Coordinates of C-alpha atoms in Angstrom, one line a residue:
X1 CA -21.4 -59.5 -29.6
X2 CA -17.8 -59.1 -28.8
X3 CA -15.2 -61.6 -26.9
X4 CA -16.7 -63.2 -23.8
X5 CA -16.1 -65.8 -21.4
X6 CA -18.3 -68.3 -19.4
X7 CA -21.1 -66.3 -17.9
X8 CA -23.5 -69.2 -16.9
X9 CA -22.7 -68.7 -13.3
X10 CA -23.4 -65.3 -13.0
X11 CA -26.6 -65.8 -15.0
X12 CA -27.9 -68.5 -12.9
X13 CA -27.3 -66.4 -9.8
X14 CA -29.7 -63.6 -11.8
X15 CA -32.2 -66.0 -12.5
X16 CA -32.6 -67.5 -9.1
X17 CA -33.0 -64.4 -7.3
X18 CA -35.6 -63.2 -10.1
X19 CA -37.1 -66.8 -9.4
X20 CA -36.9 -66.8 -5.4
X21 CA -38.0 -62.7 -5.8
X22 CA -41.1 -63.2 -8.0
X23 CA -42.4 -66.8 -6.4
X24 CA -42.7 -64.8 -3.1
X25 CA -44.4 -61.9 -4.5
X26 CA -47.0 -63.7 -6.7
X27 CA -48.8 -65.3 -3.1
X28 CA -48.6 -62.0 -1.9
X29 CA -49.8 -59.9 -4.7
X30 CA -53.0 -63.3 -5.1
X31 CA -54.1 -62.7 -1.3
X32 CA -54.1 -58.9 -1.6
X33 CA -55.9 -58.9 -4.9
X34 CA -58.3 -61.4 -3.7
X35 CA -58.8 -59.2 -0.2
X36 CA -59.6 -56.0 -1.9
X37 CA -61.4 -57.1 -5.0
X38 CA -58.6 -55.0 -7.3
X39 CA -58.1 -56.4 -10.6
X40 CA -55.0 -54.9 -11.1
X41 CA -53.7 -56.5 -8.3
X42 CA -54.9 -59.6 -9.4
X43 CA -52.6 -58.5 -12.7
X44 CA -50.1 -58.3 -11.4
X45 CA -50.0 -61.3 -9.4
X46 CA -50.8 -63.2 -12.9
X47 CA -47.7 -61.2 -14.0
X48 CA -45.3 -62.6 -11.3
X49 CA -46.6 -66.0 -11.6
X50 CA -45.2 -65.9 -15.2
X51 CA -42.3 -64.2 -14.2
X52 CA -41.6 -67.3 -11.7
X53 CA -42.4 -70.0 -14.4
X54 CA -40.0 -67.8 -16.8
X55 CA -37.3 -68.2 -14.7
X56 CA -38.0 -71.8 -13.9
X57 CA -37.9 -72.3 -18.1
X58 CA -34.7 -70.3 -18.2
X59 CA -32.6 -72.0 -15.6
X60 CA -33.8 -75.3 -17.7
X61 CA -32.0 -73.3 -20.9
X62 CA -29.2 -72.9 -18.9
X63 CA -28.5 -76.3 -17.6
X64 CA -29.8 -78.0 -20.7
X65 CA -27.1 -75.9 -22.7
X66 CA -24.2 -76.5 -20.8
X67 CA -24.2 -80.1 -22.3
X68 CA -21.1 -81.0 -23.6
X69 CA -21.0 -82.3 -27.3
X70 CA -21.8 -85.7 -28.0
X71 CA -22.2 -87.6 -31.1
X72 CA -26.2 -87.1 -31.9
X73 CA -25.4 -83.2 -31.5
X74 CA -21.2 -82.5 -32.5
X75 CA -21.9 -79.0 -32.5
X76 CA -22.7 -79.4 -28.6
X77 CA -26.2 -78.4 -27.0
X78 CA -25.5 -74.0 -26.8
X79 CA -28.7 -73.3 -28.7
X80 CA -31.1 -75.2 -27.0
X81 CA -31.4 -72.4 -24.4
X82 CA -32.4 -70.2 -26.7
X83 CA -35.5 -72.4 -27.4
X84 CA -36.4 -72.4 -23.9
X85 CA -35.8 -69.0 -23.7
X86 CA -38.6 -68.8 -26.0
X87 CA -40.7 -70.7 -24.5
X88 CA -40.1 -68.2 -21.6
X89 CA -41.3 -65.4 -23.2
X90 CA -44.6 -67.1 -24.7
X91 CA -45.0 -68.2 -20.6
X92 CA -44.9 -64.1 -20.4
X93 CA -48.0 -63.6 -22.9
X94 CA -50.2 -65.8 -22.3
X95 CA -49.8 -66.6 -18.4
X96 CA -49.6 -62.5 -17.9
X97 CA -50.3 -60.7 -20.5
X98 CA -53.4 -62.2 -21.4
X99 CA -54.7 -62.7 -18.1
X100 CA -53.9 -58.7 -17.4
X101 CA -56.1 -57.7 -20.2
X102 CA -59.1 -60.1 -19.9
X103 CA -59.2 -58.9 -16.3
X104 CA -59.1 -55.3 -16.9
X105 CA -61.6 -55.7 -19.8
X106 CA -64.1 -57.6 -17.8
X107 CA -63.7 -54.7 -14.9
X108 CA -64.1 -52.1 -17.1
X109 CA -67.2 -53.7 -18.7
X110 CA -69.0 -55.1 -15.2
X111 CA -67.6 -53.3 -12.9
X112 CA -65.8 -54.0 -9.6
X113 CA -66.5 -54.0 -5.5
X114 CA -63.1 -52.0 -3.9
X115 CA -62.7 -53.1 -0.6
X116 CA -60.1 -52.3 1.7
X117 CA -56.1 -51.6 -0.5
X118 CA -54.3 -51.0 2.8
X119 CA -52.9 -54.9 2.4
X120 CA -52.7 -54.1 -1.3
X121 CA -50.3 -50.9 -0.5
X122 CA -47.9 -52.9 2.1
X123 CA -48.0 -55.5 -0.6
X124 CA -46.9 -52.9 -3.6
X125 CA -44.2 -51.9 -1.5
X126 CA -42.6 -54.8 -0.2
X127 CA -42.9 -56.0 -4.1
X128 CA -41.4 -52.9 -5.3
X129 CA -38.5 -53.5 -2.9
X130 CA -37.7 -57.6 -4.0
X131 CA -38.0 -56.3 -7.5
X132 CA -35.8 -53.7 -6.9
X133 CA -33.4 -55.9 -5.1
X134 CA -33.5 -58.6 -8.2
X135 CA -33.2 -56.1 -11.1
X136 CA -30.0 -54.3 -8.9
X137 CA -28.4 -58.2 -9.7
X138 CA -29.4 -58.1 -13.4
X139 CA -27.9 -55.2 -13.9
X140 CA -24.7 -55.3 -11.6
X141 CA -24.1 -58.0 -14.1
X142 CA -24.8 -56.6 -17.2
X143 CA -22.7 -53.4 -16.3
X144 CA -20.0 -56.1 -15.2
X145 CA -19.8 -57.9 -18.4
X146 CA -20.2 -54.3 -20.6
X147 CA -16.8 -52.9 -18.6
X148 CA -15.0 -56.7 -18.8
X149 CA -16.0 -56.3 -22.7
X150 CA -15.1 -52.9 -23.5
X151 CA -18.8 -52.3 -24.8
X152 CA -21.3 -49.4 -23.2
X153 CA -24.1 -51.2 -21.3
X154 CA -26.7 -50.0 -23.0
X155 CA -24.8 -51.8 -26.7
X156 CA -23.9 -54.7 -24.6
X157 CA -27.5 -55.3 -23.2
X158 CA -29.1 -54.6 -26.7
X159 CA -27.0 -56.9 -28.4
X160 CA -26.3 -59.9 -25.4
X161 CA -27.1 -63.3 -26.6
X162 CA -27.4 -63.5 -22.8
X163 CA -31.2 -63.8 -23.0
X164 CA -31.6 -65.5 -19.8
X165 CA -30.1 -62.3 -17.9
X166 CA -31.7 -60.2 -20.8
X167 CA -35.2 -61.7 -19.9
X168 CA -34.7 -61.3 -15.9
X169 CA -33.6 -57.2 -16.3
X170 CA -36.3 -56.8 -18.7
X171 CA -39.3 -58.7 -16.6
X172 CA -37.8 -57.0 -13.4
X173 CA -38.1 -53.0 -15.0
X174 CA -41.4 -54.6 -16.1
X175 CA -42.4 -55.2 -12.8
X176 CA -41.2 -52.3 -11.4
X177 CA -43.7 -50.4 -13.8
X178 CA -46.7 -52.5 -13.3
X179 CA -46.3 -52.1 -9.4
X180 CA -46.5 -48.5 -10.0
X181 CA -49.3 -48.9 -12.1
X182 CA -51.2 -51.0 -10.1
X183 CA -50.7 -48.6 -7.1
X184 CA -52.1 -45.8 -9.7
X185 CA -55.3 -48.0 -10.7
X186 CA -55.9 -48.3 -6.3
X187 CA -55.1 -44.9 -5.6
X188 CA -57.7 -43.4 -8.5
X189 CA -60.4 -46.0 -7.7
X190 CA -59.7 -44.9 -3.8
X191 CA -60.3 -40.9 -5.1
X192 CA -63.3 -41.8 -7.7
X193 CA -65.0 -44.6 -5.8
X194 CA -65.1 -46.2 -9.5
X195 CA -63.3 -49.3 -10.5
X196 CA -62.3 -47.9 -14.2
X197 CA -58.9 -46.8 -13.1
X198 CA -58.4 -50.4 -11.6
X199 CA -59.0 -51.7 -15.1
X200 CA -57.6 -49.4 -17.1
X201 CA -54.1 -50.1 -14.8
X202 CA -54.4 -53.7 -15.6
X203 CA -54.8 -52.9 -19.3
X204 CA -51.3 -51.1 -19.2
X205 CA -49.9 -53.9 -17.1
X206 CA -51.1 -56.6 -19.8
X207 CA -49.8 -54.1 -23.1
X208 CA -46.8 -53.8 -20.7
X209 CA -46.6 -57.5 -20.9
X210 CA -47.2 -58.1 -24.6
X211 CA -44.2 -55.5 -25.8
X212 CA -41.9 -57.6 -23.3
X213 CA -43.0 -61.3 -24.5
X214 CA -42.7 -59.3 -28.1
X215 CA -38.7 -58.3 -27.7
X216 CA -37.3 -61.6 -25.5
X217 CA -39.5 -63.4 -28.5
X218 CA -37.7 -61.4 -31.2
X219 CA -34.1 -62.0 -29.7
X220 CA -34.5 -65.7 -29.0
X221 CA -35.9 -66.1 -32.3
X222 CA -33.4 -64.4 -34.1
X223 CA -30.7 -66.1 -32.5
X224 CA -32.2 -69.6 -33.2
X225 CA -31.8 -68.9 -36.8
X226 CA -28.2 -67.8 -36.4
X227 CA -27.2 -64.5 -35.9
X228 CA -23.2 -63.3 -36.7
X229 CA -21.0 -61.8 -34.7
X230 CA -20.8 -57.8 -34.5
X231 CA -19.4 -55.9 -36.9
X232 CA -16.5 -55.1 -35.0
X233 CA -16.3 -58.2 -33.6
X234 CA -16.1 -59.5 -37.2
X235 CA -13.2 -57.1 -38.7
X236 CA -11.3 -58.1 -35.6
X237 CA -11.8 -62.2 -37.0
X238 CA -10.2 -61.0 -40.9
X239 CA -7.7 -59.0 -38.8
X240 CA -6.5 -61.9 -36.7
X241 CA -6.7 -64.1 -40.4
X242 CA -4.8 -61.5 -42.4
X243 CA -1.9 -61.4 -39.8
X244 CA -1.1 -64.9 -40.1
X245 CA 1.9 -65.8 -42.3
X246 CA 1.4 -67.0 -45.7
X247 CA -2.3 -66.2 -45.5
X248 CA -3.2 -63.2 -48.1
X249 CA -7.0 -63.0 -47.9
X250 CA -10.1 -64.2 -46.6
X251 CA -12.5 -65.0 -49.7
X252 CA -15.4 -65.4 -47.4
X253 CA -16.3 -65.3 -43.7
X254 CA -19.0 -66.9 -41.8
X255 CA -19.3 -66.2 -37.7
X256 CA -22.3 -67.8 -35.8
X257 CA -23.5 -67.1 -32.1
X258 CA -24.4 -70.9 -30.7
X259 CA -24.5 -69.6 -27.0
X260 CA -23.2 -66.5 -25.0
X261 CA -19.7 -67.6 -25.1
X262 CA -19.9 -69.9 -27.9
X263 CA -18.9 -68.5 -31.3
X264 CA -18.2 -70.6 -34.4
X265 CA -16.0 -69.3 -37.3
X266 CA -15.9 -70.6 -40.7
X267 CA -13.6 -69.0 -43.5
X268 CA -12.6 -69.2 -46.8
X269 CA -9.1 -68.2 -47.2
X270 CA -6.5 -68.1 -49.6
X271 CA -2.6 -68.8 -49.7
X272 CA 0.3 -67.2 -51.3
X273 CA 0.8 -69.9 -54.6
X274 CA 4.4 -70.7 -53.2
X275 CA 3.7 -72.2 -49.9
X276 CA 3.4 -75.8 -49.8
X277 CA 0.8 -78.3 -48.1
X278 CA 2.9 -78.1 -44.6
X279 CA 3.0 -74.8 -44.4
X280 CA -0.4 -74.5 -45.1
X281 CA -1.5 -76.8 -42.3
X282 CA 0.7 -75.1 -39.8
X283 CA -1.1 -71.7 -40.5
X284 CA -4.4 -72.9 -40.2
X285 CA -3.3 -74.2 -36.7
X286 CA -1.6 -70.6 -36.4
X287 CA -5.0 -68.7 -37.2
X288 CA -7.0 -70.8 -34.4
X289 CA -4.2 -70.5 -32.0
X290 CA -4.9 -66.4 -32.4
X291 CA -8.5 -66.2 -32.9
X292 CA -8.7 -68.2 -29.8
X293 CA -6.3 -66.4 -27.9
X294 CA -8.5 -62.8 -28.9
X295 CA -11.9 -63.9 -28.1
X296 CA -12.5 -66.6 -25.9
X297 CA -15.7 -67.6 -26.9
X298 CA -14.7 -68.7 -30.0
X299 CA -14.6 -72.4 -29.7
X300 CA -14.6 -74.0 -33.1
X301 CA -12.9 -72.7 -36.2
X302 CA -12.9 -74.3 -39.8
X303 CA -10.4 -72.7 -42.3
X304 CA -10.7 -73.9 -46.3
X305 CA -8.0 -73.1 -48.0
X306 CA -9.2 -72.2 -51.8
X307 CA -7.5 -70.3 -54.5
X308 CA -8.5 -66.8 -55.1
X309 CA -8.4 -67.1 -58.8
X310 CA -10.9 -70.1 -58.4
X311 CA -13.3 -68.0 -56.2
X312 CA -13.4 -65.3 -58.2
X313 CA -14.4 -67.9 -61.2
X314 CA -17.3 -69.5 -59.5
X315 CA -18.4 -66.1 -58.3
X316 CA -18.4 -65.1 -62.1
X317 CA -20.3 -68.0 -62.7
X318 CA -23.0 -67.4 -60.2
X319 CA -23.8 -64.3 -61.3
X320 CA -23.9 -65.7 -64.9
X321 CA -26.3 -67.5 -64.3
X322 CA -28.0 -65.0 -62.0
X323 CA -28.5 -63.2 -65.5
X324 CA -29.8 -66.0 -67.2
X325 CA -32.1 -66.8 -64.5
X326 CA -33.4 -63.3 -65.1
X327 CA -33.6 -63.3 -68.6
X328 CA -35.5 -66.8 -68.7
X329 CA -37.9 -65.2 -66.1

């Protein structure tokens, strides 16, 4: 993660296109699939019905978070979209993933009727086209936020702790393949006569499925248990600590991502012996000041002054008694 500002506008914009996009699609995609008797139609309609409800769970993480801090949560309410953006990727599994693969199991083992995919086709293709429209936004933003940060797209979308716009480019490429798909599964089953290919294309859709659920899942989760700053992001922190006077180094360094841009920084640092109490109060205030000013979305910083000689003692002692632990074992 690098410096950011507020992005929860532009997100919400992402998310209700994907929403508007997908709820429209899903009827369709139900009344086609149910017209020609194609279980990958059927598929994918399960899969945009879970796209919708994902986007309805993510523009709850988006409101919920924006919560200002109160006194049952001081640290303010950033992560809680992270748990509904888990909850939007589970929606993913089992309303479409799951579905997908019974579906195309139970056509490849019984069989299926084909009747007429002409309203299926006009279906695929106007899909094709929302979808297209709603993954243009995701990414127009992503690329908007990668050039604002200075990052490549590619690192800044691998590494966002945007999930909510993470989760709508990712369902919408998802889409885009499973449309393709399910045209493929119509098209063979049109050339054969046999439903197989219909099955097997709802099989891919559902495997298609499981590896998205499987990455938003991984991110969310990740991010719920804290995840740091970048690297980079991170030397620019001690940087910004280091050039503040009277400061002569940071003993430790802890950075924690508790929204997209909310970033809290916690340090141990140490002070030239000579510089009194005052002094050391006004470069604390100093260091905020600048870390502030460097990355916006850092929004609370706590500074403990401590004496190098006395960190380097209790790191001594914990490895000390690292040893003794080892030799007792």
């Amino acid at each position: 993660m690098t410096d950011a500002h507020s992005s929860g506008g532009g997100s919400t914009f992402t998310v209700v296109v994907a929403a508007l996009a997908n709820l429209g699609i899903a009827v369709a995609k139900a009344v086609a699939g149910l017209i020609s008797g194609s279980s990958a139609m059927l598929s994918e309609a399960a899969h945009s019905v879970a796209d919708t409800v994902t986007e309805v769970l993510l523009l709850t993480a988006l409101k919920r978070s924006e919560k200002p801090a109160d006194e049952a949560h001081p640290l303010g309410y950033g992560p809680e979209r992270y748990i509904w953006a888990l909850l939007a990727s589970v929606a993913t599994f089992v309303g479409g993933a799951v579905f997908s693969i019974y579906d195309g199991v139970h056509t490849l083992l019984a069989g299926e009727d084909l009747g007429d995919p002409l309203l299926s086709y006009l279906v695929l293709v106007v899909a094709f086209l929302l979808e297209g429209f709603s993954l243009r936004t995701g990414l127009r933003q992503v690329r908007e936020e990668a050039v604002r940060l200075g990052a490549p797209a590619r690192h800044y979308f691998r590494r966002t702790p945007d999930t909510a716009v993470k989760a709508v480019v990712m369902e919408d490429s998802a889409a885009l393949l499973g449309l393709l798909l399910a045209a493929g599964g119509l098209l063979g089953g049109q050339l054969t006569g046999s439903g197989v290919w219909d099955g097997i294309a709802s099989l891919l859709i559902g495997v298609l499925l499981v590896y998205v659920a499987w990455v938003l899942g991984r991110s969310n989760v990740q991010l719920l248990i804290g995840r740091p700053v970048s690297a980079p992001m991170r030397e620019g922190i001690r940087e910004e600590l280091l050039a503040v006077e009277h400061l002569v180094a940071v003993l430790e360094l802890t950075t924690l991502i508790q929204g997209p841009d909310e970033v809290l920084v916690a340090a141990k640092v140490d002070f030239a012996d000579s510089v009194g109490a005052e002094q050391v109060e006004s470069a604390c205030e100093e260091a905020e000041h600048r870390l502030r000013r460097r990355y916006a979305s850092i929004k609370r910083v706590y500074l403990d002054p401590t004496s190098g000689r006395e960190a380097r003692r209790r790191a001594r002692t914990a490895e000390e008694g690292g040893r003794d632990g080892e030799r007792d074992a």
